[in-house]
CSV table of N, CA and C and ligand atoms in Angstrom, one decimal:
chain,number,residue,atom,x,y,z
A,1,MET,N,23.7,9.0,5.3
A,1,MET,CA,23.5,10.5,5.8
A,1,MET,C,23.2,10.1,7.1
A,2,LYS,N,23.6,11.0,8.0
A,2,LYS,CA,22.8,11.0,9.5
A,2,LYS,C,21.5,11.9,9.7
A,3,LEU,N,20.9,11.4,10.4
A,3,LEU,CA,19.4,11.8,10.6
A,3,LEU,C,19.7,12.4,11.9
A,4,GLU,N,19.4,14.0,12.3
A,4,GLU,CA,19.9,14.6,13.3
A,4,GLU,C,18.4,15.3,13.8
A,5,THR,N,17.3,15.0,13.0
A,5,THR,CA,16.1,16.1,13.9
A,5,THR,C,15.1,15.5,13.5
A,6,ILE,N,14.1,15.4,13.7
A,6,ILE,CA,12.2,15.1,13.4
A,6,ILE,C,12.1,15.4,12.2
A,7,GLN,N,12.5,16.5,11.9
A,7,GLN,CA,12.0,16.5,10.3
A,7,GLN,C,13.0,15.7,9.2
A,8,ASP,N,14.4,15.5,9.6
A,8,ASP,CA,14.6,14.6,8.8
A,8,ASP,C,14.3,13.4,8.8
A,9,VAL,N,13.9,12.9,10.1
A,9,VAL,CA,13.1,11.5,9.7
A,9,VAL,C,11.8,11.4,9.4
A,10,PHE,N,11.1,12.7,9.6
A,10,PHE,CA,10.0,12.8,8.7
A,10,PHE,C,10.2,13.0,7.3
A,11,GLU,N,11.1,13.3,6.4
A,11,GLU,CA,11.5,13.7,4.9
A,11,GLU,C,11.8,12.3,4.8
A,12,SER,N,12.9,11.6,5.3
A,12,SER,CA,13.2,10.2,5.1
A,12,SER,C,12.2,9.4,4.8
A,13,GLU,N,11.0,8.8,5.8
A,13,GLU,CA,10.1,8.6,5.5
A,13,GLU,C,9.2,8.6,4.6
A,14,LEU,N,9.2,9.9,4.2
A,14,LEU,CA,8.2,10.4,3.2
A,14,LEU,C,8.8,9.6,1.9
A,15,PHE,N,10.2,10.0,1.5
A,15,PHE,CA,11.1,9.4,0.6
A,15,PHE,C,11.0,7.9,0.6
A,16,ASP,N,10.7,7.1,1.8
A,16,ASP,CA,10.5,5.5,1.8
A,16,ASP,C,9.1,5.5,1.1
A,17,MET,N,8.2,6.1,1.6
A,17,MET,CA,6.7,5.8,1.1
A,17,MET,C,6.9,6.2,-0.5
A,18,TYR,N,7.9,7.1,-0.9
A,18,TYR,CA,7.5,7.4,-2.6
A,18,TYR,C,7.7,5.9,-3.2
A,19,ASP,N,8.8,5.8,-2.5
A,19,ASP,CA,9.6,4.3,-2.9
A,19,ASP,C,8.5,3.3,-3.2
A,20,ALA,N,8.2,2.8,-2.1
A,20,ALA,CA,7.2,2.0,-1.6
A,20,ALA,C,5.9,2.0,-2.7
A,21,GLU,N,4.8,3.4,-2.7
A,21,GLU,CA,4.0,3.4,-3.9
A,21,GLU,C,4.5,2.7,-5.2
A,22,HIS,N,5.7,3.4,-5.8
A,22,HIS,CA,6.0,2.9,-6.8
A,22,HIS,C,6.2,1.5,-7.1
A,23,GLN,N,6.8,1.0,-6.1
A,23,GLN,CA,6.9,-0.6,-6.1
A,23,GLN,C,5.6,-1.1,-6.2
A,24,LEU,N,4.3,-0.5,-5.8
A,24,LEU,CA,3.1,-0.9,-5.8
A,24,LEU,C,2.3,-1.0,-7.4
A,25,THR,N,2.9,0.2,-7.7
A,25,THR,CA,2.3,0.3,-9.0
A,25,THR,C,2.9,-0.5,-10.2
A,26,LYS,N,3.8,-1.0,-9.9
A,26,LYS,CA,4.4,-2.8,-10.5
A,26,LYS,C,3.5,-3.8,-10.0
A,27,ALA,N,3.2,-3.8,-8.8
A,27,ALA,CA,2.6,-5.2,-8.2
A,27,ALA,C,1.4,-5.3,-8.1
A,28,LEU,N,0.7,-4.5,-8.1
A,28,LEU,CA,-1.0,-4.4,-8.2
A,28,LEU,C,-1.5,-5.1,-9.4
A,29,PRO,N,-1.2,-4.6,-10.8
A,29,PRO,CA,-1.4,-5.2,-11.9
A,29,PRO,C,-1.2,-6.4,-12.1
A,30,LYS,N,-0.2,-6.8,-11.4
A,30,LYS,CA,0.2,-8.6,-11.5
A,30,LYS,C,-0.7,-9.2,-10.6
A,31,MET,N,-1.4,-8.3,-9.4
A,31,MET,CA,-2.2,-8.9,-8.3
A,31,MET,C,-3.5,-8.9,-9.2
A,32,ALA,N,-3.9,-8.4,-9.8
A,32,ALA,CA,-5.0,-7.9,-10.9
A,32,ALA,C,-5.2,-9.4,-11.8
A,33,GLU,N,-4.1,-9.4,-12.5
A,33,GLU,CA,-4.1,-10.3,-13.2
A,33,GLU,C,-4.4,-11.8,-13.1
A,34,LYS,N,-4.1,-12.0,-11.8
A,34,LYS,CA,-3.8,-13.1,-11.0
A,34,LYS,C,-4.9,-13.5,-10.4
A,35,SER,N,-6.0,-12.9,-10.4
A,35,SER,CA,-7.3,-12.9,-9.7
A,35,SER,C,-8.2,-13.7,-10.4
A,36,THR,N,-8.9,-14.5,-10.0
A,36,THR,CA,-9.9,-15.0,-10.6
A,36,THR,C,-11.1,-14.4,-10.8
A,37,SER,N,-11.8,-14.1,-9.5
A,37,SER,CA,-12.7,-13.3,-9.2
A,37,SER,C,-12.7,-11.7,-9.8
A,38,ALA,N,-13.9,-11.6,-10.4
A,38,ALA,CA,-13.9,-10.3,-11.2
A,38,ALA,C,-13.7,-9.4,-10.1
A,39,ASP,N,-14.7,-9.3,-8.8
A,39,ASP,CA,-14.8,-8.2,-8.0
A,39,ASP,C,-13.0,-7.8,-7.6
A,40,LEU,N,-12.5,-9.3,-7.4
A,40,LEU,CA,-11.3,-8.9,-6.9
A,40,LEU,C,-10.5,-8.2,-7.7
A,41,ALA,N,-10.2,-8.5,-9.0
A,41,ALA,CA,-9.2,-7.7,-9.7
A,41,ALA,C,-9.6,-6.6,-9.8
A,42,GLN,N,-11.1,-6.3,-9.9
A,42,GLN,CA,-11.5,-4.6,-9.9
A,42,GLN,C,-11.1,-3.9,-9.0
A,43,ALA,N,-11.1,-4.8,-7.5
A,43,ALA,CA,-10.5,-4.1,-6.4
A,43,ALA,C,-8.9,-3.9,-6.9
A,44,PHE,N,-8.2,-4.7,-7.3
A,44,PHE,CA,-7.0,-4.4,-7.1
A,44,PHE,C,-6.3,-3.0,-8.5
A,45,SER,N,-7.5,-3.2,-9.6
A,45,SER,CA,-7.5,-2.1,-10.5
A,45,SER,C,-7.6,-0.9,-9.9
A,46,SER,N,-8.7,-0.7,-9.2
A,46,SER,CA,-9.1,0.5,-8.7
A,46,SER,C,-8.2,0.7,-7.8
A,47,HIS,N,-7.3,0.1,-7.1
A,47,HIS,CA,-6.5,0.5,-6.0
A,47,HIS,C,-5.3,0.8,-6.6
A,48,LEU,N,-5.0,0.6,-8.1
A,48,LEU,CA,-4.0,0.6,-8.7
A,48,LEU,C,-4.1,2.5,-9.5
A,49,GLU,N,-5.4,2.8,-9.3
A,49,GLU,CA,-5.4,4.3,-9.8
A,49,GLU,C,-5.5,5.0,-8.8
A,50,GLU,N,-5.4,4.5,-7.2
A,50,GLU,CA,-5.6,5.3,-6.2
A,50,GLU,C,-3.9,5.3,-6.0
A,51,THR,N,-3.4,4.3,-6.3
A,51,THR,CA,-1.9,4.3,-5.9
A,51,THR,C,-1.3,5.2,-6.9
A,52,GLU,N,-1.3,5.3,-8.3
A,52,GLU,CA,-0.7,6.5,-9.0
A,52,GLU,C,-1.1,7.9,-8.4
A,53,ASN,N,-2.4,8.0,-8.2
A,53,ASN,CA,-2.9,9.3,-7.5
A,53,ASN,C,-1.7,9.7,-6.1
A,54,GLN,N,-1.6,8.2,-5.3
A,54,GLN,CA,-0.7,8.6,-4.1
A,54,GLN,C,0.8,9.0,-4.7
A,55,VAL,N,1.3,8.7,-5.5
A,55,VAL,CA,2.1,9.0,-6.0
A,55,VAL,C,2.5,10.3,-6.3
A,56,ALA,N,1.4,11.0,-7.0
A,56,ALA,CA,1.3,12.5,-7.3
A,56,ALA,C,0.8,13.1,-6.1
A,57,ARG,N,0.5,12.5,-5.2
A,57,ARG,CA,0.1,13.7,-3.4
A,57,ARG,C,1.5,13.6,-3.4
A,58,LEU,N,2.3,12.3,-3.1
A,58,LEU,CA,3.6,12.8,-2.5
A,58,LEU,C,4.1,13.7,-2.7
A,59,GLU,N,4.6,13.6,-4.6
A,59,GLU,CA,5.0,14.8,-5.4
A,59,GLU,C,4.8,16.1,-5.0
A,60,GLU,N,3.3,16.1,-4.6
A,60,GLU,CA,2.8,17.9,-3.9
A,60,GLU,C,3.3,17.9,-2.6
A,61,VAL,N,3.4,17.2,-2.0
A,61,VAL,CA,4.0,17.2,-0.4
A,61,VAL,C,5.4,17.7,-0.6
A,62,PHE,N,5.9,17.4,-1.4
A,62,PHE,CA,7.7,17.4,-1.7
A,62,PHE,C,7.8,18.6,-1.9
A,63,GLN,N,6.6,19.4,-2.9
A,63,GLN,CA,6.8,20.5,-3.4
A,63,GLN,C,6.3,21.7,-2.2
A,64,ILE,N,5.4,21.3,-1.6
A,64,ILE,CA,4.9,22.1,-0.5
A,64,ILE,C,6.2,22.2,0.3
A,65,LEU,N,7.1,21.3,0.7
A,65,LEU,CA,8.0,21.4,1.7
A,65,LEU,C,9.2,21.9,1.1
A,66,GLY,N,9.2,21.8,-0.3
A,66,GLY,CA,10.7,22.5,-1.0
A,66,GLY,C,11.8,21.6,-0.9
A,67,LEU,N,11.1,20.3,-1.3
A,67,LEU,CA,12.2,18.9,-1.2
A,67,LEU,C,12.2,18.6,-2.9
A,68,LYS,N,13.2,17.9,-3.1
A,68,LYS,CA,13.5,17.4,-4.3
A,68,LYS,C,12.9,16.2,-4.6
A,69,GLU,N,12.3,15.8,-5.3
A,69,GLU,CA,11.8,14.0,-5.2
A,69,GLU,C,12.8,13.3,-5.1
A,70,LYS,N,12.7,12.3,-4.6
A,70,LYS,CA,13.6,11.1,-4.2
A,70,LYS,C,12.8,9.9,-3.8
A,71,ARG,N,13.6,8.9,-4.3
A,71,ARG,CA,12.9,7.6,-3.6
A,71,ARG,C,14.3,6.5,-2.7
A,72,GLU,N,13.8,6.8,-1.4
A,72,GLU,CA,14.4,5.5,-0.8
A,72,GLU,C,14.2,4.2,-0.6
A,73,THR,N,15.0,3.6,-0.9
A,73,THR,CA,14.2,1.9,-1.3
A,73,THR,C,13.5,1.9,0.5
A,74,CYS,N,12.6,1.2,-0.1
A,74,CYS,CA,11.7,1.0,1.5
A,74,CYS,C,12.0,-0.6,1.0
A,75,LYS,N,12.9,-0.9,2.2
A,75,LYS,CA,12.9,-2.4,2.3
A,75,LYS,C,12.2,-3.5,3.1
A,76,ALA,N,11.1,-2.8,3.5
A,76,ALA,CA,10.0,-3.5,4.2
A,76,ALA,C,8.9,-3.6,3.2
A,77,MET,N,8.2,-2.9,1.9
A,77,MET,CA,8.0,-2.6,1.0
A,77,MET,C,8.2,-4.2,0.2
A,78,LYS,N,9.7,-4.1,-0.1
A,78,LYS,CA,10.5,-4.9,-0.8
A,78,LYS,C,10.3,-6.5,-0.4
A,79,GLY,N,10.1,-6.7,1.1
A,79,GLY,CA,10.1,-7.6,1.8
A,79,GLY,C,8.7,-8.3,1.5
A,80,LEU,N,7.7,-7.4,1.6
A,80,LEU,CA,6.3,-7.8,1.5
A,80,LEU,C,5.7,-8.3,-0.4
A,81,VAL,N,6.6,-7.6,-0.7
A,81,VAL,CA,6.2,-7.9,-2.5
A,81,VAL,C,6.8,-9.2,-2.8
A,82,GLY,N,8.4,-9.5,-2.0
A,82,GLY,CA,9.1,-10.5,-2.5
A,82,GLY,C,8.4,-11.7,-1.8
A,83,GLU,N,7.8,-11.4,-0.9
A,83,GLU,CA,7.1,-12.5,0.1
A,83,GLU,C,5.5,-12.9,-0.9
A,84,ALA,N,5.3,-12.0,-1.3
A,84,ALA,CA,4.0,-12.2,-2.5
A,84,ALA,C,4.2,-12.7,-3.4
A,85,GLU,N,5.3,-12.7,-3.8
A,85,GLU,CA,5.9,-13.2,-5.4
A,85,GLU,C,6.0,-14.8,-5.2
A,86,HIS,N,6.4,-15.0,-3.8
A,86,HIS,CA,7.1,-16.1,-3.8
A,86,HIS,C,5.7,-17.1,-3.6
A,87,MET,N,4.9,-16.5,-2.9
A,87,MET,CA,3.2,-17.6,-2.5
A,87,MET,C,2.7,-17.4,-3.9
A,88,ILE,N,2.5,-16.4,-4.4
A,88,ILE,CA,1.5,-16.8,-5.5
A,88,ILE,C,2.2,-17.4,-6.4
A,89,GLY,N,3.5,-17.6,-6.9
A,89,GLY,CA,4.4,-18.5,-7.7
A,89,GLY,C,4.1,-20.1,-7.4
A,90,LYS,N,3.4,-20.6,-5.9
A,90,LYS,CA,3.6,-22.0,-5.3
A,90,LYS,C,1.8,-22.0,-5.6
A,91,ILE,N,1.2,-21.3,-6.3
A,91,ILE,CA,-0.1,-21.7,-6.2
A,91,ILE,C,-1.2,-21.2,-7.5
A,92,GLU,N,-1.8,-22.6,-7.7
A,92,GLU,CA,-2.7,-22.1,-9.2
A,92,GLU,C,-3.5,-21.4,-8.9
A,93,LYS,N,-3.9,-20.8,-10.4
A,93,LYS,CA,-4.9,-19.6,-10.4
A,93,LYS,C,-6.2,-20.3,-10.2
A,94,GLY,N,-6.9,-19.6,-8.8
A,94,GLY,CA,-8.4,-20.4,-8.7
A,94,GLY,C,-8.8,-19.7,-7.2
A,95,PRO,N,-9.6,-19.9,-6.6
A,95,PRO,CA,-10.3,-19.4,-5.6
A,95,PRO,C,-9.3,-19.9,-4.3
A,96,VAL,N,-8.4,-20.6,-4.3
A,96,VAL,CA,-7.1,-20.5,-3.2
A,96,VAL,C,-6.6,-19.2,-3.4
A,97,LEU,N,-5.9,-19.2,-4.9
A,97,LEU,CA,-5.0,-17.9,-4.8
A,97,LEU,C,-5.8,-16.8,-4.2
A,98,ASP,N,-7.1,-16.6,-4.8
A,98,ASP,CA,-7.8,-15.4,-4.4
A,98,ASP,C,-8.1,-15.2,-2.9
A,99,ALA,N,-8.0,-16.1,-2.2
A,99,ALA,CA,-7.9,-15.8,-1.0
A,99,ALA,C,-6.7,-15.6,-0.3
A,100,THR,N,-5.9,-16.0,-0.6
A,100,THR,CA,-4.1,-15.8,-0.6
A,100,THR,C,-3.9,-14.4,-1.3
A,101,LEU,N,-4.4,-13.9,-2.0
A,101,LEU,CA,-3.8,-12.5,-2.6
A,101,LEU,C,-4.7,-11.6,-1.7
A,102,ILE,N,-5.5,-11.8,-1.1
A,102,ILE,CA,-6.3,-11.0,-0.1
A,102,ILE,C,-5.5,-10.6,1.1
A,103,THR,N,-4.9,-11.5,1.6
A,103,THR,CA,-4.0,-12.1,2.9
A,103,THR,C,-2.8,-11.2,2.3
A,104,LEU,N,-2.1,-11.1,1.5
A,104,LEU,CA,-1.0,-10.9,0.9
A,104,LEU,C,-1.2,-9.0,0.6
A,105,ALA,N,-2.7,-8.8,0.2
A,105,ALA,CA,-2.6,-7.4,-0.1
A,105,ALA,C,-3.1,-6.7,1.3
A,106,GLN,N,-3.5,-7.2,2.4
A,106,GLN,CA,-4.0,-6.7,3.6
A,106,GLN,C,-2.8,-6.4,4.1
A,107,LYS,N,-1.7,-7.2,4.2
A,107,LYS,CA,-0.3,-6.7,5.1
A,107,LYS,C,0.3,-5.4,4.1
A,108,VAL,N,0.2,-5.9,3.2
A,108,VAL,CA,0.6,-4.1,2.6
A,108,VAL,C,-0.4,-3.3,2.8
A,109,GLU,N,-1.7,-3.2,3.0
A,109,GLU,CA,-2.5,-2.3,3.4
A,109,GLU,C,-2.0,-1.5,4.6
A,110,HIS,N,-1.9,-2.6,5.7
A,110,HIS,CA,-1.6,-2.5,7.0
A,110,HIS,C,-0.1,-1.3,7.0
A,111,TYR,N,0.9,-1.8,6.3
A,111,TYR,CA,2.1,-1.2,6.6
A,111,TYR,C,1.9,0.2,6.1
A,112,GLU,N,1.1,0.5,4.9
A,112,GLU,CA,0.9,1.9,4.3
A,112,GLU,C,-0.1,2.5,5.6
A,113,MET,N,-1.2,2.1,6.0
A,113,MET,CA,-1.5,2.6,7.0
A,113,MET,C,-1.1,3.3,8.5
A,114,ALA,N,-0.3,2.2,9.0
A,114,ALA,CA,1.2,2.3,9.8
A,114,ALA,C,1.6,3.4,9.6
A,115,SER,N,2.2,3.2,8.3
A,115,SER,CA,3.2,4.9,7.7
A,115,SER,C,2.5,6.1,7.6
A,116,TYR,N,1.3,6.2,7.0
A,116,TYR,CA,0.7,7.3,6.7
A,116,TYR,C,0.2,7.8,7.6
A,117,GLY,N,-0.1,7.1,8.9
A,117,GLY,CA,-0.8,7.7,9.6
A,117,GLY,C,0.1,8.1,10.8
A,118,SER,N,1.5,7.5,10.9
A,118,SER,CA,2.5,8.1,11.8
A,118,SER,C,2.7,9.3,11.2
A,119,LEU,N,3.1,9.4,9.9
A,119,LEU,CA,3.7,10.7,9.1
A,119,LEU,C,2.5,11.7,9.0
A,120,ARG,N,1.0,11.5,9.2
A,120,ARG,CA,0.5,12.4,9.4
A,120,ARG,C,0.3,12.7,10.5
A,121,GLU,N,0.5,12.3,11.9
A,121,GLU,CA,0.5,12.6,13.1
A,121,GLU,C,2.2,13.7,13.4
A,122,LEU,N,2.9,13.6,12.7
A,122,LEU,CA,4.3,13.9,12.5
A,122,LEU,C,4.2,15.2,12.1
A,123,ALA,N,3.4,15.4,10.8
A,123,ALA,CA,3.0,16.4,10.1
A,123,ALA,C,2.2,17.3,10.7
A,124,LYS,N,1.2,16.8,11.2
A,124,LYS,CA,0.1,17.9,12.1
A,124,LYS,C,0.9,18.3,13.3
A,125,GLN,N,1.7,17.7,14.0
A,125,GLN,CA,2.9,18.4,15.2
A,125,GLN,C,3.8,19.5,14.4
A,126,LEU,N,4.6,19.3,13.5
A,126,LEU,CA,5.1,20.0,12.8
A,126,LEU,C,4.8,21.5,12.1
A,127,GLY,N,2.8,21.2,12.0
A,127,GLY,CA,2.7,22.5,11.8
A,127,GLY,C,2.6,22.4,10.0
A,128,TYR,N,2.7,21.3,9.6
A,128,TYR,CA,2.7,21.1,7.9
A,128,TYR,C,0.9,21.0,7.8
A,129,ASP,N,0.6,22.2,7.7
A,129,ASP,CA,-1.3,21.9,7.9
A,129,ASP,C,-2.1,21.3,6.7
A,130,GLN,N,-1.0,21.7,5.3
A,130,GLN,CA,-1.6,21.7,4.0
A,130,GLN,C,-1.3,19.8,3.7
A,131,VAL,N,0.2,19.5,4.2
A,131,VAL,CA,0.4,18.3,4.1
A,131,VAL,C,0.0,16.9,5.0
A,132,VAL,N,-0.5,17.6,5.8
A,132,VAL,CA,-1.7,17.0,6.6
A,132,VAL,C,-2.9,16.1,5.9
A,133,THR,N,-3.4,16.9,5.4
A,133,THR,CA,-4.7,17.0,4.4
A,133,THR,C,-4.4,16.0,3.4
A,134,LEU,N,-3.2,16.3,2.7
A,134,LEU,CA,-3.0,14.8,1.6
A,134,LEU,C,-2.6,14.0,2.2
A,135,LEU,N,-1.6,13.8,3.4
A,135,LEU,CA,-1.5,12.6,4.0
A,135,LEU,C,-3.0,11.5,4.6
A,136,SER,N,-3.7,12.5,5.1
A,136,SER,CA,-5.1,12.1,5.6
A,136,SER,C,-5.9,11.2,4.1
A,137,GLU,N,-5.7,11.8,3.6
A,137,GLU,CA,-6.2,11.9,1.8
A,137,GLU,C,-6.2,9.9,1.9
A,138,THR,N,-4.4,10.0,1.7
A,138,THR,CA,-3.8,8.9,1.3
A,138,THR,C,-4.3,7.7,2.2
A,139,TYR,N,-4.0,7.9,3.6
A,139,TYR,CA,-4.4,7.5,4.9
A,139,TYR,C,-5.7,6.8,4.4
A,140,ASP,N,-6.8,7.3,4.0
A,140,ASP,CA,-7.9,7.1,4.0
A,140,ASP,C,-8.4,6.1,2.6
A,141,GLU,N,-7.7,6.6,1.6
A,141,GLU,CA,-7.6,5.4,0.6
A,141,GLU,C,-7.2,3.8,0.9
A,142,GLU,N,-6.1,4.0,1.9
A,142,GLU,CA,-5.4,2.7,2.3
A,142,GLU,C,-6.6,2.0,3.1
A,143,LYS,N,-7.1,2.5,4.1
A,143,LYS,CA,-8.2,2.3,5.0
A,143,LYS,C,-9.4,1.7,4.3
A,144,GLY,N,-9.4,2.0,2.9
A,144,GLY,CA,-10.9,1.8,2.4
A,144,GLY,C,-10.6,0.8,1.4
A,145,ALA,N,-8.9,0.6,0.7
A,145,ALA,CA,-8.6,-0.4,0.1
A,145,ALA,C,-8.7,-1.7,1.0
A,146,ASP,N,-8.1,-1.7,2.5
A,146,ASP,CA,-8.3,-2.6,3.2
A,146,ASP,C,-9.6,-3.3,3.7
A,147,GLU,N,-10.6,-2.2,4.0
A,147,GLU,CA,-11.9,-2.5,4.5
A,147,GLU,C,-12.3,-3.6,3.1
A,148,LYS,N,-12.2,-2.8,1.9
A,148,LYS,CA,-13.0,-3.4,1.1
A,148,LYS,C,-12.5,-5.3,0.5
A,149,LEU,N,-11.3,-5.3,0.7
A,149,LEU,CA,-10.3,-6.8,0.8
A,149,LEU,C,-11.3,-7.5,1.8
A,150,THR,N,-11.3,-6.8,2.7
A,150,THR,CA,-12.1,-7.8,3.9
A,150,THR,C,-13.4,-8.0,3.3
A,151,ALA,N,-14.2,-7.2,3.1
A,151,ALA,CA,-15.6,-7.3,2.7
A,151,ALA,C,-15.7,-8.5,1.4
A,152,LEU,N,-14.8,-8.4,0.6
A,152,LEU,CA,-14.8,-9.4,-0.7
A,152,LEU,C,-14.6,-10.7,0.1
A,153,ALA,N,-13.9,-11.1,0.9
A,153,ALA,CA,-13.1,-11.8,1.9
A,153,ALA,C,-14.6,-12.9,2.5
A,154,GLU,N,-15.3,-11.5,3.2
A,154,GLU,CA,-16.5,-12.2,3.7
A,154,GLU,C,-17.7,-12.7,2.9
A,155,GLU,N,-17.6,-11.6,1.6
A,155,GLU,CA,-19.1,-11.8,1.0
A,155,GLU,C,-18.6,-13.5,0.3
A,156,HIS,N,-17.6,-13.6,-0.4
A,156,HIS,CA,-17.7,-15.1,-1.2
A,156,HIS,C,-16.2,-15.4,-1.5
A,157,ILE,N,-15.1,-14.7,-1.0
A,157,ILE,CA,-13.8,-15.4,-2.0
A,157,ILE,C,-13.1,-16.3,-0.9
A,158,ASN,N,-13.4,-16.2,0.6
A,158,ASN,CA,-13.0,-16.8,1.5
A,158,ASN,C,-14.1,-18.8,1.6
A,159,ASP,N,-15.4,-18.5,1.6
A,159,ASP,CA,-16.1,-19.2,1.0
A,159,ASP,C,-15.8,-20.4,-0.2
A,160,ASP,N,-15.3,-20.0,-0.8
A,160,ASP,CA,-14.9,-20.4,-2.3
A,160,ASP,C,-14.0,-21.3,-2.0
A,161,ALA,N,-12.7,-20.5,-1.4
A,161,ALA,CA,-11.8,-21.3,-1.2
A,161,ALA,C,-11.9,-22.4,-0.5
A,162,LEU,N,-12.8,-22.2,0.6
A,162,LEU,CA,-12.9,-23.6,1.2
A,162,LEU,C,-13.5,-24.5,0.7
A,163,LEU,N,-14.1,-24.8,-0.4
A,163,LEU,CA,-14.4,-25.8,-1.0
A,163,LEU,C,-13.1,-26.4,-1.3
A,164,TYR,N,-12.2,-25.8,-1.1
A,164,TYR,CA,-10.7,-27.0,-1.6
A,164,TYR,C,-10.0,-26.9,-0.4
A,165,ARG,N,-10.7,-27.3,0.7
A,165,ARG,CA,-10.4,-27.7,2.1
A,165,ARG,C,-9.4,-28.9,1.8
A,166,ARG,N,-8.8,-29.4,2.6
A,166,ARG,CA,-8.4,-30.8,3.0
A,166,ARG,C,-9.3,-31.6,3.7
A,167,ALA,N,-9.3,-32.5,3.0
A,167,ALA,CA,-10.3,-33.6,3.9
A,167,ALA,C,-9.8,-33.8,5.5
A,168,ALA,N,-11.0,-33.6,6.2
A,168,ALA,CA,-10.4,-34.1,7.8
A,168,ALA,C,-10.0,-35.4,8.1
B,1,FE,FE1,-0.3,3.2,-1.3
B,2,FE,FE1,9.3,1.8,4.3
B,3,FE,FE1,-2.4,0.7,-0.4
B,4,ZN,ZN1,-18.1,-10.4,-4.1
């Protein structure tokens, strides 16, 4: 289907994120399971709960806009999740994997921040005020998740991983 108007693009990108969030409801439990550090596992579990709310929030957006909910495959998220699975498959459970899980998850959060940040701006300009509020809530959760991961890396996870440094 050809996208002719800016609304067509906006809607298509909402359907893309609706798929991306569904992909993440499958990926986040695996990330939690692979975490050795309890606070990292907790961060993934609590972001899973937020992600489930984000799916519901997008359904609210579709309802407000009078759109039938639809998943359009987010190839970018497929790529990020596929790359994460590939890396996870090559690393034993432990501190090195924990530090790696943070790098992989932050790529996902940044993709989501870019997506929701752009969608929120478009919604603003299109005059969809209620939608702006909903997209902002999700954007803030993605940013919060990213910041939480940075804090965990700085607090102890990267130090723990550095115990497994190759000898100079
Ligand atoms: Fe999300
Ligand atoms: Fe996408
Ligand atoms: Fe997220
Ligand atoms: Zn900690």
